[in-house]
Structures are given as C-alpha cells and as structure tokens.
Short mmCIF file of C-alpha atoms and ligand atoms in Angstrom, two decimals:
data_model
loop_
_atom_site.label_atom_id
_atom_site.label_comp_id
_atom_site.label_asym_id
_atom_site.label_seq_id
_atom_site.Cartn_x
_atom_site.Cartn_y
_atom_site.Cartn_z
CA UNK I 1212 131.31 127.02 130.48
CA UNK I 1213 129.45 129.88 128.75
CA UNK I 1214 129.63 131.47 125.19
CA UNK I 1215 131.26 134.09 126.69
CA UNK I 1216 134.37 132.90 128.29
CA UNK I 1217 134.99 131.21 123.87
CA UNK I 1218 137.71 133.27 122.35
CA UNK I 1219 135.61 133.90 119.48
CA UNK I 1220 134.41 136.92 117.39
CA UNK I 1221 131.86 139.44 119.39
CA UNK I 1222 129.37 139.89 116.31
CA UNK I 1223 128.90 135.96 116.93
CA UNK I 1224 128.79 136.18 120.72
CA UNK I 1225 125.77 138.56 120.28
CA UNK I 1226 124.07 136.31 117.52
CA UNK I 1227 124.39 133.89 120.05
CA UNK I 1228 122.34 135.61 122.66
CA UNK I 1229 119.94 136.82 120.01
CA UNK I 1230 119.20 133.10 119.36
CA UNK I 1231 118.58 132.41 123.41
CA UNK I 1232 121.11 129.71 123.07
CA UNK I 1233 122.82 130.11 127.23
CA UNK I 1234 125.18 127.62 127.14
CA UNK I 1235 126.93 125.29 124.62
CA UNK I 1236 125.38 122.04 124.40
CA UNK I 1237 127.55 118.87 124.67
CA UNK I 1238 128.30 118.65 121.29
CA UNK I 1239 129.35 122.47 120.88
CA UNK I 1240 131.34 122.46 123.99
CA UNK I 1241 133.23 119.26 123.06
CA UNK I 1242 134.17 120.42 119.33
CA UNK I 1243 134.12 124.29 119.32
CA UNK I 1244 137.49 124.45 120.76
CA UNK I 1245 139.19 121.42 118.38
CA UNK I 1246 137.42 123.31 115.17
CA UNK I 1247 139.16 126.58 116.22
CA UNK I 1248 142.31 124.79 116.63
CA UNK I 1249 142.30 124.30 113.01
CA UNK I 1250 141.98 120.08 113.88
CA UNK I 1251 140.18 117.71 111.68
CA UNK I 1252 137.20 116.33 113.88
CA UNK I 1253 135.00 112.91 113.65
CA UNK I 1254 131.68 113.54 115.15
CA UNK I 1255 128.84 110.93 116.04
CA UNK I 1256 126.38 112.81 116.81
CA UNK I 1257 122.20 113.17 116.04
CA UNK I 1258 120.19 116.06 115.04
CA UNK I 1259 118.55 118.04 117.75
CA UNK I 1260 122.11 118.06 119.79
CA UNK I 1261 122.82 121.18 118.15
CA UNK I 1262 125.27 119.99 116.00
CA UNK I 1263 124.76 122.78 113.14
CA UNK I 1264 126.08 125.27 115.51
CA UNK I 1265 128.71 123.75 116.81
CA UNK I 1266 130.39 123.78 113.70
CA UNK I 1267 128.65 126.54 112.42
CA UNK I 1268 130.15 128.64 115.34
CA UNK I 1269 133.81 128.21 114.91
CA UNK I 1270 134.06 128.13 111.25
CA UNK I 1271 132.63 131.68 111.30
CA UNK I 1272 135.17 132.80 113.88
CA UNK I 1273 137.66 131.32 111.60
CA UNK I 1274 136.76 132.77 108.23
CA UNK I 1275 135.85 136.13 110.08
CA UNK I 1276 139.57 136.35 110.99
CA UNK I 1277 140.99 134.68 107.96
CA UNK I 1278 138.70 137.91 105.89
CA UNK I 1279 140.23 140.91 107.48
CA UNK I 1280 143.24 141.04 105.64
CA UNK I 1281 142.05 138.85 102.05
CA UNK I 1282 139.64 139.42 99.72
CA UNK I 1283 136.95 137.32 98.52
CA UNK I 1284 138.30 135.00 96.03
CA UNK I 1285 136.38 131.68 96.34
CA UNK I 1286 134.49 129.17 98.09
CA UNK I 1287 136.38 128.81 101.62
CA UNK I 1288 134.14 126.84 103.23
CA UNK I 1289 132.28 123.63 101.58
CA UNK I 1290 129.19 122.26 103.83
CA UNK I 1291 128.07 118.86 101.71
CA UNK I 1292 124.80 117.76 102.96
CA UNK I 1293 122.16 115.20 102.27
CA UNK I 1294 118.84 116.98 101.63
CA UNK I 1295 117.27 120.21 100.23
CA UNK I 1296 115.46 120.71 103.85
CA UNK I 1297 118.93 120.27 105.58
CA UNK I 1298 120.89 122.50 103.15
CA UNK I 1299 118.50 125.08 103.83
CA UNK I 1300 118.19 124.91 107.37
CA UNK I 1301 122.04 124.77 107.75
CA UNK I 1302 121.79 128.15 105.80
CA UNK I 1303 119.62 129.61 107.92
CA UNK I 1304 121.59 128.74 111.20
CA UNK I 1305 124.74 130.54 109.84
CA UNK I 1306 122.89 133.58 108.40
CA UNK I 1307 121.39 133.76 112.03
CA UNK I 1308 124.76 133.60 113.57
CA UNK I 1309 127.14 135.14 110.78
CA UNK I 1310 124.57 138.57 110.78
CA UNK I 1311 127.15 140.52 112.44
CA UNK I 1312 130.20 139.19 110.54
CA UNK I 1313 131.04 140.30 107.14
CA UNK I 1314 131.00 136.10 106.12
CA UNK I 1315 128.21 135.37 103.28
CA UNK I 1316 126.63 132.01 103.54
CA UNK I 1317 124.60 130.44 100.42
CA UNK I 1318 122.84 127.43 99.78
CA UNK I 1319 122.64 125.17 96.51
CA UNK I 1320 120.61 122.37 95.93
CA UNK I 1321 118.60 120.57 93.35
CA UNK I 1322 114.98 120.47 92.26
CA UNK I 1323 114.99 124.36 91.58
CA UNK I 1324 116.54 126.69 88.67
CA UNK I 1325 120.41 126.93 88.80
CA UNK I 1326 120.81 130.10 87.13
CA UNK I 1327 120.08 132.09 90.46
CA UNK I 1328 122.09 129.81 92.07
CA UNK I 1329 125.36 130.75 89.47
CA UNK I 1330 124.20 134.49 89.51
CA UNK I 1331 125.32 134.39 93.56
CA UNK I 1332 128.57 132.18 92.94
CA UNK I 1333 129.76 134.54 90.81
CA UNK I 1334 128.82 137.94 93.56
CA UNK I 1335 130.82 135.74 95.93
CA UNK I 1336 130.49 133.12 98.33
CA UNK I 1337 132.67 132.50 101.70
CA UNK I 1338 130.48 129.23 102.83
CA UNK I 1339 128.82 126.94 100.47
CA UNK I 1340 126.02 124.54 102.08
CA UNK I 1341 125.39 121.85 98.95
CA UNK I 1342 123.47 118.29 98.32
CA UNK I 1343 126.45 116.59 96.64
CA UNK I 1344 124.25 116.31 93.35
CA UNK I 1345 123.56 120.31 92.19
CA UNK I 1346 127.04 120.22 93.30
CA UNK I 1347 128.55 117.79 91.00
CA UNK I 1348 126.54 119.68 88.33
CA UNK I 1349 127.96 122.92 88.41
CA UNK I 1350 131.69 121.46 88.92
CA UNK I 1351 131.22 119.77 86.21
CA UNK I 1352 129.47 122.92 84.01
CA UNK I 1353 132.71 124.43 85.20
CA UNK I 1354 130.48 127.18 87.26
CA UNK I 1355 131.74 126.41 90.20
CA UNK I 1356 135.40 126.87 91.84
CA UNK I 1357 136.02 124.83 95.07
CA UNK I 1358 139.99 125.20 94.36
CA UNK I 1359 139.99 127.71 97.12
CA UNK I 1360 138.14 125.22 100.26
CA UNK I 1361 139.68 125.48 103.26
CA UNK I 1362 137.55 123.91 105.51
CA UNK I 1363 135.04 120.96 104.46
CA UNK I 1364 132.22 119.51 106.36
CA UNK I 1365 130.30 116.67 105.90
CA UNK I 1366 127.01 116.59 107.75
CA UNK I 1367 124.59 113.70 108.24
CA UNK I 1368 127.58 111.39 106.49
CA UNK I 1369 125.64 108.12 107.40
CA UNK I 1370 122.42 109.61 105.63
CA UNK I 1371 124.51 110.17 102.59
CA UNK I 1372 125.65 107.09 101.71
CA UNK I 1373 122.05 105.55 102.24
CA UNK I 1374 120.97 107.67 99.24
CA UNK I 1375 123.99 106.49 97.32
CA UNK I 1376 125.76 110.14 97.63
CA UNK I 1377 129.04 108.31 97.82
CA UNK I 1378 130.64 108.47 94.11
CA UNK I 1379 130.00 111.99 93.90
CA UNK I 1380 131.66 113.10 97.32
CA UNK I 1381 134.49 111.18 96.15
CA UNK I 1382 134.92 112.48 92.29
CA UNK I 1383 134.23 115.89 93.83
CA UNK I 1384 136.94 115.15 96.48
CA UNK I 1385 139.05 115.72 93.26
CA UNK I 1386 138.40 119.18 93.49
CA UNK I 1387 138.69 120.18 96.36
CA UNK I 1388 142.12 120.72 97.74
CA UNK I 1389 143.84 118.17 99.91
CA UNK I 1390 145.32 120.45 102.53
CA UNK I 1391 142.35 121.77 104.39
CA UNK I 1392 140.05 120.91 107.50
CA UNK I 1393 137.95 118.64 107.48
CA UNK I 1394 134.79 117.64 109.84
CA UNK I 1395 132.65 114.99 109.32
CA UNK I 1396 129.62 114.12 111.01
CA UNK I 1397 127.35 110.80 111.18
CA UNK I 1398 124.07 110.22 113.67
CA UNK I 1399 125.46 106.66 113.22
CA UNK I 1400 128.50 104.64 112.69
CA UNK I 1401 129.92 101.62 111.01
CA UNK I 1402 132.53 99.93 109.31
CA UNK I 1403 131.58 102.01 105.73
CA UNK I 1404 131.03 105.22 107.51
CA UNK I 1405 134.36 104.88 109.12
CA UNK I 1406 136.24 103.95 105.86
CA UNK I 1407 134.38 107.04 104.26
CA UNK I 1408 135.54 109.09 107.25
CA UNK I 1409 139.68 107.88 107.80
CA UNK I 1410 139.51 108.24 103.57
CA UNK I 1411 138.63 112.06 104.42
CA UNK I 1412 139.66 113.53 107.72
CA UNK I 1413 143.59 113.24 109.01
CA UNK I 1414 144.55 112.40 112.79
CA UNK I 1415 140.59 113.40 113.74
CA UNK I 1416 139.82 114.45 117.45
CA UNK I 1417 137.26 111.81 117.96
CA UNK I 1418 134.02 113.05 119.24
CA UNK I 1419 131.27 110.64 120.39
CA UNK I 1420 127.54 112.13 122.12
CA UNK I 1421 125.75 109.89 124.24
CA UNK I 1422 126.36 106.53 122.29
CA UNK I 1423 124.54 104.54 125.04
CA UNK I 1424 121.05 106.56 124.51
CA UNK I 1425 120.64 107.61 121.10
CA UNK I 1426 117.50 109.32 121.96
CA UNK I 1427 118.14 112.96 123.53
CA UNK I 1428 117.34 112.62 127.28
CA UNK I 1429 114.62 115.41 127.03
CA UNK I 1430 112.37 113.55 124.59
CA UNK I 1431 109.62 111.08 126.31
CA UNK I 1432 109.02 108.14 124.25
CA UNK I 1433 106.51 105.19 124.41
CA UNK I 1434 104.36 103.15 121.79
CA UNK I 1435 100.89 101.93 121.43
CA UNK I 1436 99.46 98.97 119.78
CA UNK I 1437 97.00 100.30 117.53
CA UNK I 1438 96.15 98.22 114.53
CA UNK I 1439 96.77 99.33 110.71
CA UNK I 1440 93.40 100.12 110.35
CA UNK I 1441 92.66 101.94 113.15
CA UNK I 1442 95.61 104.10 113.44
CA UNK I 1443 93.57 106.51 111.28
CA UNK I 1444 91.18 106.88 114.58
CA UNK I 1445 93.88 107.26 117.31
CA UNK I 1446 95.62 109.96 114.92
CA UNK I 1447 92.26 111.70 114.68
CA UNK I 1448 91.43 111.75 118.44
CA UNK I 1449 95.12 112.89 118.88
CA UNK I 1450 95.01 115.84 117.19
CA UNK I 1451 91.25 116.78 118.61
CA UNK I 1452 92.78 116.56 122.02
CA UNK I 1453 95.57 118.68 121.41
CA UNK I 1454 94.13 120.70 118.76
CA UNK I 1455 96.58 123.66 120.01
CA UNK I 1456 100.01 121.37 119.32
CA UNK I 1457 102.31 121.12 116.98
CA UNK I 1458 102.27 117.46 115.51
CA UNK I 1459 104.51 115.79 112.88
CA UNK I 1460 103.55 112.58 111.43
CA UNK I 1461 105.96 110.39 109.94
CA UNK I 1462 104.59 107.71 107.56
CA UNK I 1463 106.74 104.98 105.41
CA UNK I 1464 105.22 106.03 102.16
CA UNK I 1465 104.45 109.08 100.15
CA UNK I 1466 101.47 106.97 99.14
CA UNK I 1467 100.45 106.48 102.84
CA UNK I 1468 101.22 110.06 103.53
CA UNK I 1469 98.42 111.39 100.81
CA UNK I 1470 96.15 108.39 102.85
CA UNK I 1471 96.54 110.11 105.94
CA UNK I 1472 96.11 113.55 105.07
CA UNK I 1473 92.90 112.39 103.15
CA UNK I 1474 91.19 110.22 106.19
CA UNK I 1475 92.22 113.43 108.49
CA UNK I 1476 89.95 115.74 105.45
CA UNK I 1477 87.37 113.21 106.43
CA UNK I 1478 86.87 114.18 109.88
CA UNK I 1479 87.24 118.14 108.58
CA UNK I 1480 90.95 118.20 110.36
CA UNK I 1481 93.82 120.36 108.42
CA UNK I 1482 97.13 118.93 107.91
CA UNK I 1483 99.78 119.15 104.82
CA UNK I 1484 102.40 116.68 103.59
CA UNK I 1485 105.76 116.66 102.54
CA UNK I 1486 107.50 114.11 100.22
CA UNK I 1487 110.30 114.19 97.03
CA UNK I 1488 106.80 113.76 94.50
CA UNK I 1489 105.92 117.63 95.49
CA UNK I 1490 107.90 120.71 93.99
CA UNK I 1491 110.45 122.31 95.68
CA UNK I 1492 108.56 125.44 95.97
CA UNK I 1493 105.40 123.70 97.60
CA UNK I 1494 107.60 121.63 100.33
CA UNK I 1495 109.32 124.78 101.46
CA UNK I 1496 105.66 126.80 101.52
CA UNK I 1497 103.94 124.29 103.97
CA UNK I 1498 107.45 123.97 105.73
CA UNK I 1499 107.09 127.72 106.62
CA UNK I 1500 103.42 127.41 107.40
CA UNK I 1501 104.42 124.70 109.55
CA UNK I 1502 107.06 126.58 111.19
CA UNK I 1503 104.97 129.84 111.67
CA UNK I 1504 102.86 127.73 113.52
CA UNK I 1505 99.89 128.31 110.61
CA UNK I 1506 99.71 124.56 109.81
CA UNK I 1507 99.78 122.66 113.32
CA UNK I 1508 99.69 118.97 111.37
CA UNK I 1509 102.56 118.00 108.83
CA UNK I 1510 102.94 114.18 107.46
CA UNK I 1511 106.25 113.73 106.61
CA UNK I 1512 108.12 110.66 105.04
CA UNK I 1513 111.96 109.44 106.12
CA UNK I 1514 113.11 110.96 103.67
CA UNK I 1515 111.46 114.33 103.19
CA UNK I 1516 111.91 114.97 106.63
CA UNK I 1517 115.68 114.59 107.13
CA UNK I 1518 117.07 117.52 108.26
CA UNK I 1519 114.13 119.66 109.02
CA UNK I 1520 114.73 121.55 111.93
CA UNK I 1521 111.63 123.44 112.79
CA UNK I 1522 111.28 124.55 116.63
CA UNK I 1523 108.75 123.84 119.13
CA UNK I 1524 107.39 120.61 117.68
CA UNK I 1525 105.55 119.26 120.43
CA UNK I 1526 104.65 115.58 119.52
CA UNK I 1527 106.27 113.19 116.91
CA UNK I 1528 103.65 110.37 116.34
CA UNK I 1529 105.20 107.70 114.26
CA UNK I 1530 101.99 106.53 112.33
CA UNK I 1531 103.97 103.63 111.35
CA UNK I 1532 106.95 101.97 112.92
CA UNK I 1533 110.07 102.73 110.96
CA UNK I 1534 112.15 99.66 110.23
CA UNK I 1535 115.20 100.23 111.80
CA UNK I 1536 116.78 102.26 115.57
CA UNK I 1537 118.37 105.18 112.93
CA UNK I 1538 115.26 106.40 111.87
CA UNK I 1539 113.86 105.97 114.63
CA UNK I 1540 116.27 108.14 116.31
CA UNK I 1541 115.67 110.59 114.04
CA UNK I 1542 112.06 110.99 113.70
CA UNK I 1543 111.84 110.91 116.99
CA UNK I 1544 114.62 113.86 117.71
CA UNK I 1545 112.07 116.37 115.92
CA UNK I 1546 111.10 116.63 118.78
CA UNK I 1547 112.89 118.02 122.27
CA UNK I 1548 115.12 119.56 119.97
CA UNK I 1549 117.71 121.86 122.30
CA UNK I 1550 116.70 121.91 125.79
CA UNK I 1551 112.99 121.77 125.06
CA UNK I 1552 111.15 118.96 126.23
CA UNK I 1553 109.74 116.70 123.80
CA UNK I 1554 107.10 113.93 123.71
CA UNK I 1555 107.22 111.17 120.67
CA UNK I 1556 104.39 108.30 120.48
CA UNK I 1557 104.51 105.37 117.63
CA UNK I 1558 101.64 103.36 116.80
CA UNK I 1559 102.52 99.62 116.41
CA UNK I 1560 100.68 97.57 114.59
CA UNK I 1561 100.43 93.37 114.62
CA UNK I 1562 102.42 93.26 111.17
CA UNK I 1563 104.97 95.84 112.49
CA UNK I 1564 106.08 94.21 115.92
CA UNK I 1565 108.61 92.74 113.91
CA UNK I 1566 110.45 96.74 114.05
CA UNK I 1567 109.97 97.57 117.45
CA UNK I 1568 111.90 94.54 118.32
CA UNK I 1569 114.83 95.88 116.38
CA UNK I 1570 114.73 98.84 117.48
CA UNK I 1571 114.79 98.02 120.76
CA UNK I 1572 117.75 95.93 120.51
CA UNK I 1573 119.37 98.09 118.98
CA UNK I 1574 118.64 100.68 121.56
CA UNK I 1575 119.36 98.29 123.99
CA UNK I 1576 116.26 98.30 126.54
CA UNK I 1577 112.41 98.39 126.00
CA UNK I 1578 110.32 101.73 124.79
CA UNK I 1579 107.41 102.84 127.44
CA UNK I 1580 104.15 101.19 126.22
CA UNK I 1581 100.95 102.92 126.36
CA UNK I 1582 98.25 100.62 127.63
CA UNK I 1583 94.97 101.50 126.29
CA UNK I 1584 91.90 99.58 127.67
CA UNK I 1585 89.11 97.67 124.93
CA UNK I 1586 87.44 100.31 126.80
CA UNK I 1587 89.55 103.12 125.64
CA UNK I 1588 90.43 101.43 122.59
CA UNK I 1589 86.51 101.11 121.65
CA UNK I 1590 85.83 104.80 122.55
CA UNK I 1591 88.97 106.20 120.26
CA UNK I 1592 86.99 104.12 117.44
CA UNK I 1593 83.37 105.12 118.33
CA UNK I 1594 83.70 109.29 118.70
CA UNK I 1595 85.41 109.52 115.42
CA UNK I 1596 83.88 111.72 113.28
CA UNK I 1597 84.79 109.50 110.41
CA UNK I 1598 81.58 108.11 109.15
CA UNK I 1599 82.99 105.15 106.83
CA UNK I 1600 84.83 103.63 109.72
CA UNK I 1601 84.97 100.32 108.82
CA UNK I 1602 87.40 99.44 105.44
CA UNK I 1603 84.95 97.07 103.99
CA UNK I 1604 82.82 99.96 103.52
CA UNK I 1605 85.66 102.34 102.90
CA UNK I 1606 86.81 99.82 99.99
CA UNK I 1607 83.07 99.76 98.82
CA UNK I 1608 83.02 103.78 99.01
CA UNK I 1609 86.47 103.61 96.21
CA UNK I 1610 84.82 101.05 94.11
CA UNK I 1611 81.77 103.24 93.36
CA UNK I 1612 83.60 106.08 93.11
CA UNK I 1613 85.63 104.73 90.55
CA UNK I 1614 82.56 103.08 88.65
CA UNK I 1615 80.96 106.79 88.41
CA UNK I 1616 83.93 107.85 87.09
CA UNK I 1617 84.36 105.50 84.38
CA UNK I 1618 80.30 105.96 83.78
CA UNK I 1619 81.08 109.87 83.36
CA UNK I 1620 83.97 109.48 81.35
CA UNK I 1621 81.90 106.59 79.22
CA UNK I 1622 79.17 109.33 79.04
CA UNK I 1623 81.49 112.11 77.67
CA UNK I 1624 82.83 109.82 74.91
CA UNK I 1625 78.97 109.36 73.60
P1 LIG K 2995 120.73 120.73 115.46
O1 LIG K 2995 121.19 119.53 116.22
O2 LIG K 2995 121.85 121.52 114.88
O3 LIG K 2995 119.69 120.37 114.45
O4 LIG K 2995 120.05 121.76 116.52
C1 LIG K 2995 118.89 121.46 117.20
C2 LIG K 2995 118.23 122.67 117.86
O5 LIG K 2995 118.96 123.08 119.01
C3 LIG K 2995 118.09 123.89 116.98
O6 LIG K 2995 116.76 124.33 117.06
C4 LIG K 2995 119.01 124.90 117.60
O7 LIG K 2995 118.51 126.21 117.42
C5 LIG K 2995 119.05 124.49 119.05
N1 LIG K 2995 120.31 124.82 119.74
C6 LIG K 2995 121.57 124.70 119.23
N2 LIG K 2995 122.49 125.07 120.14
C7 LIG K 2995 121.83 125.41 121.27
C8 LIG K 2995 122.24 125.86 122.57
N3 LIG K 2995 123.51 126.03 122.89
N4 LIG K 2995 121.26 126.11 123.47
C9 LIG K 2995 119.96 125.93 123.17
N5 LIG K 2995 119.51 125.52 121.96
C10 LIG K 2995 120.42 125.24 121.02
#
C-alpha cells in the first residue's frame, strides 16, 4: 500500500512526499482508513512508529472536506497531550502536512504568556494541540470554546495519567461535546488506562503495534556495566569517538543532568540540558540547536524529553538505567525513529542492576551486553582528559571551593 492509492486530499498527498515519508508505517496503515471512517479508535502504540501522522493524516482529510462548505466557527479538532515538547512537535507535524490545505493548526501550552495564545483563538482555530493544564485555564477564563469539537485525540494517554493529568481531562470532558470522534493513544496499557479509554471512546477499532517487542525493530540495543562513578569517563570517550554524532543523554535527575553537562565542561566537550527547572524559551532554543544539528550533545531527563521528536539522533546512551520497561521504551525510541536505523547503549551500574532486571522481564528476554575488558575498562579511565578523576579528590576540589567562597564572602562583609 502507498499514500497514493488513500482516498485522501491531494494538498496532503504532496505534503506527504515533501516529508520523504514512501509508505505508511504500520501504525498509519492500520488506523488511517478507521479514522476516515469517522470510527472511534484505541491505539497502543510508541513514539517513533509514526503515530503523529497517522492521525494527523486523516483528521486533515476530514476537516479539509468538512471546510469547503462551513465557515470557521470553533475548535473542531481537540489534540490533548502531555508535554510542552510534544504539543509542539505535534504542531509542527500538521503544519508540515496541512501546508496545502486551508486547515490552521495551533498549539497551547503552559510555562509561556497566554495572551498570544487568546490573540490566535480568537483569529480562529480548526485543530487545537493542548497540555490539559493551559487548557483547563482558558476554559475556565471562559477564553476558550471547545463546544464545537468534533474529533478528540488523546496522545501519550498512559504518560498523562503518570503526571496526574487525569481530573482535568475529565472536568474538561464536560465541555466538550459527547457526540464526536474520539482516538486515544497509550505507548502502554493497563487496567487504569483502559478504564480511562472505554470512559472516552465508543465501540473503538482496537489497534495494537508490535506488543511482543516494544522496542522498534530498527533500533540496536545493548548495556554496559560501567560503575556510577565512572560513567562520567565512558560518556566522555563516547562522544570523542563519535565527535560527528548526534547523542542524547538521558539522566534520572535534573540535578544529575547539570552533573553531567559540568564533568563533560571538564574535559572542554559541549553539550546542553533540558529539564522543567529551565524556561520555556531556553528548552525550545537548545531544542532547535539540537535539531539543526548545532549542539551534537543534549542531556535530557524522563520527563523533559517526552515527546521530543527530533530526527537523525544517532545514539541514545542511557547514563543511568531508568526504573521501569516504559521509559525505557521510550528513551530508547529517540532513536531509529521512522525507518532510520538507530543504536541505544545504557550504562548499568552495581546499584542499578536491580532495573535492568525489570526491564527485561518486562520485555521478556535479555538486552545485548557490551563486554568491555579491565583492559578496555582501564584505558576508557586513563585517556580521559578529566584531570580530577578520582571522587575523593573531586569531593576535596568542592570542599575548597566552597571554603573560598565563604572566605570571600567573609571578606566582603569586613
Ligand atoms: P512519531 O511516532 O509520530 O513520533 O514519528 C516518528 C518519526 O517517524 C517522525 O520523525 C516522522 O517524521 C517519521 N515518520 C512518520 N511516518 C513516516 C512514514 N510513513 N515513513 C517514514 N517516516 C515516517
């Protein structure tokens, strides 16, 4: 099957093409043709399957049509998602393939001024892409009209409810009106994503990708012990040998992500982080300079990093083991996303065994290991260019600093 033989609009056909995309991937060819229908669909599916599209393909067909003979009056189409990086990204996908329809797509989300965001609700809006949160706000300020939805998609359902989105999809269910479409999508399932789904969607096509092997078959996978304190040294000799790559770095903390991007300063490597502690404005500049390819190193929490779609990442290093197979999943599937290939290593730590176990339960068979010799391990430790490479040292380095510091600031009061 090819984009060409859908029975869709030929302003998205060429979008299509524009974007290089050949042939529907098996998310998009399983729900394109249920969406058009006009059915209510139930999705499991993970990022990097090319899930955006395959919504954001036939809703555009549908509104396209639905536009020729109304005018714009509302919100038709609600997209609720989790994160700021998401919402944006999702906007971006259907202003790439809605450029030759006459369908506007806008984003809202938190963490930036609202009054923009009411100046364009009130020019008109077909699709809305929204974190549930701004949302709620503006219902509430009475700024914003979803009494017109006719289609409503959840996205990234499971990720929602960890951040404790659920109330407000619900009160803002209130709003929105009962008789529409509705598609919901989750990179996981279980019994309180389902009762949040069957309390949404009505007689859903059921659509399930690859259950057995969360991880997209294009991505390469393995782990290395390296302990906690040398990780620092294997991410350093990493990056040296593939100075030309693309590398995201996902840490647990925003606290270990500022460690990391200070021990790679060390050794006179360039990197950026993102995490919720840095403005909007500053996340989406090194997310571009990431993308353009400007900043080749970005350390990136769970959290921060949900969502982000940026193309051609070539390794995912998982500095630390995340704690569970759903993260993992998606860390991991920043990588390979489409058809590219894509390579993901995680270090693994004595202390953090305890995870890879889990997740390879839950995945249901082992993850490649990477053996590295003493040898090897020795050498990674010995070329780095970081000259306090011990942490007793590194510990003594932060004491003294902070003694000078309380010396200067002791010598200011005099
Ligand atoms: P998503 O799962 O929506 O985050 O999409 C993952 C990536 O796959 C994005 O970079 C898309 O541009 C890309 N993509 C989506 N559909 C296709 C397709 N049919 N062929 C090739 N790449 C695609």
């Amino acid at each position: 099957m090819k984009f060409e033989d859908y029975r869709i609009a030929e302003g998205i056909k060429t979008s299509i093409s524009k974007l290089g995309y050949k042939k529907p991937t098996d998310i998009q060819y399983k729900s394109i043709p249920p969406i058009l229908r006009g059915e209510d669909v139930l999705a499991i599916a993970q990022t990097g399957t090319g899930k955006t599209a395959a919504f954001a393909i036939p809703i555009l067909h549908i509104l396209q049509e639905r536009k020729q003979n109304s005018r714009p009056d509302g919100v038709k189409c609600l997209i609720m998602v989790p994160t700021h990086e998401l919402a944006i990204q999702t906007e971006s996908v259907f202003q790439k393939l809605g450029k030759h329809t006459k369908i506007d797509s806008f984003c809202i989300h938190g963490g930036v001024d609202q009054a923009p965001q009411i100046e364009q609700l009130n020019k008109g809006v077909d699709i809305l892409i929204a974190t549930p949160g701004r949302m709620f706000d503006l219902v509430s300020q009475g700024v914003l009209n979803l009494k017109r939805v006719e289609i409503l998609v959840l996205d990234e359902a499971d990720h929602m409810l960890d951040l404790g989105f659920i109330k407000d999809i619900l009160d803002l269910m209130r709003h929105i009106p009962r008789k529409r479409q509705t598609l919901f999508f989750s990179a996981t399932i279980n019994e309180k994503i389902k009762k949040l789904a069957y309390s949404l969607v009505n007689n859903a096509i059921r659509i399930q990708i690859a259950p057995e092997d969360p991880v997209a078959k294009n991505i390469d996978h393995a782990v290395a012990f390296v302990e906690m304190d040398d990780k620092r040294f294997f991410l350093e000799s990493l990056i040296r040998d593939n100075s030309e790559k693309k590398i995201l770095v996902f840490v647990r903390t925003k606290l270990r992500a500022e460690r990391v991007k200070s021990a790679l300063e060390r050794v006179n490597l360039t990197s950026d982080s993102i995490h919720s502690d840095k403005a909007q404005s500053f996340r989406a500049s090194t997310m571009e300079s990431f993308r353009s390819g400007k900043l080749k190193v970005l350390i990136a929490t769970d959290v921060s990093a949900r969502g982000i779609d940026i193309p051609n990442v070539d390794y995912v290093i998982n500095y630390d083991l995340p704690e569970g197979l759903e993260n993992y999943v998606h860390r991991i599937g920043r990588t390979g996303r489409g058809k590219q290939k894509g390579l993901a290593i995680s270090f693994c730590s004595l202390q953090e065994k305890k995870f890879l176990e889990i997740i390879e339960k839950n995945l249901g068979k082992p993850i490649q290991r990477i053996d590295i010799s003493d040898e090897e391990y020795n050498y990674t430790l010995d070329i780095s260019q970081d000259k306090v490479n011990d942490l007793k040292s590194l510990l003594l380095e932060v004491e003294e600093n902070e003694l000078k510091h309380k010396k200067r600031k002791g010598n200011k009061k005099k």
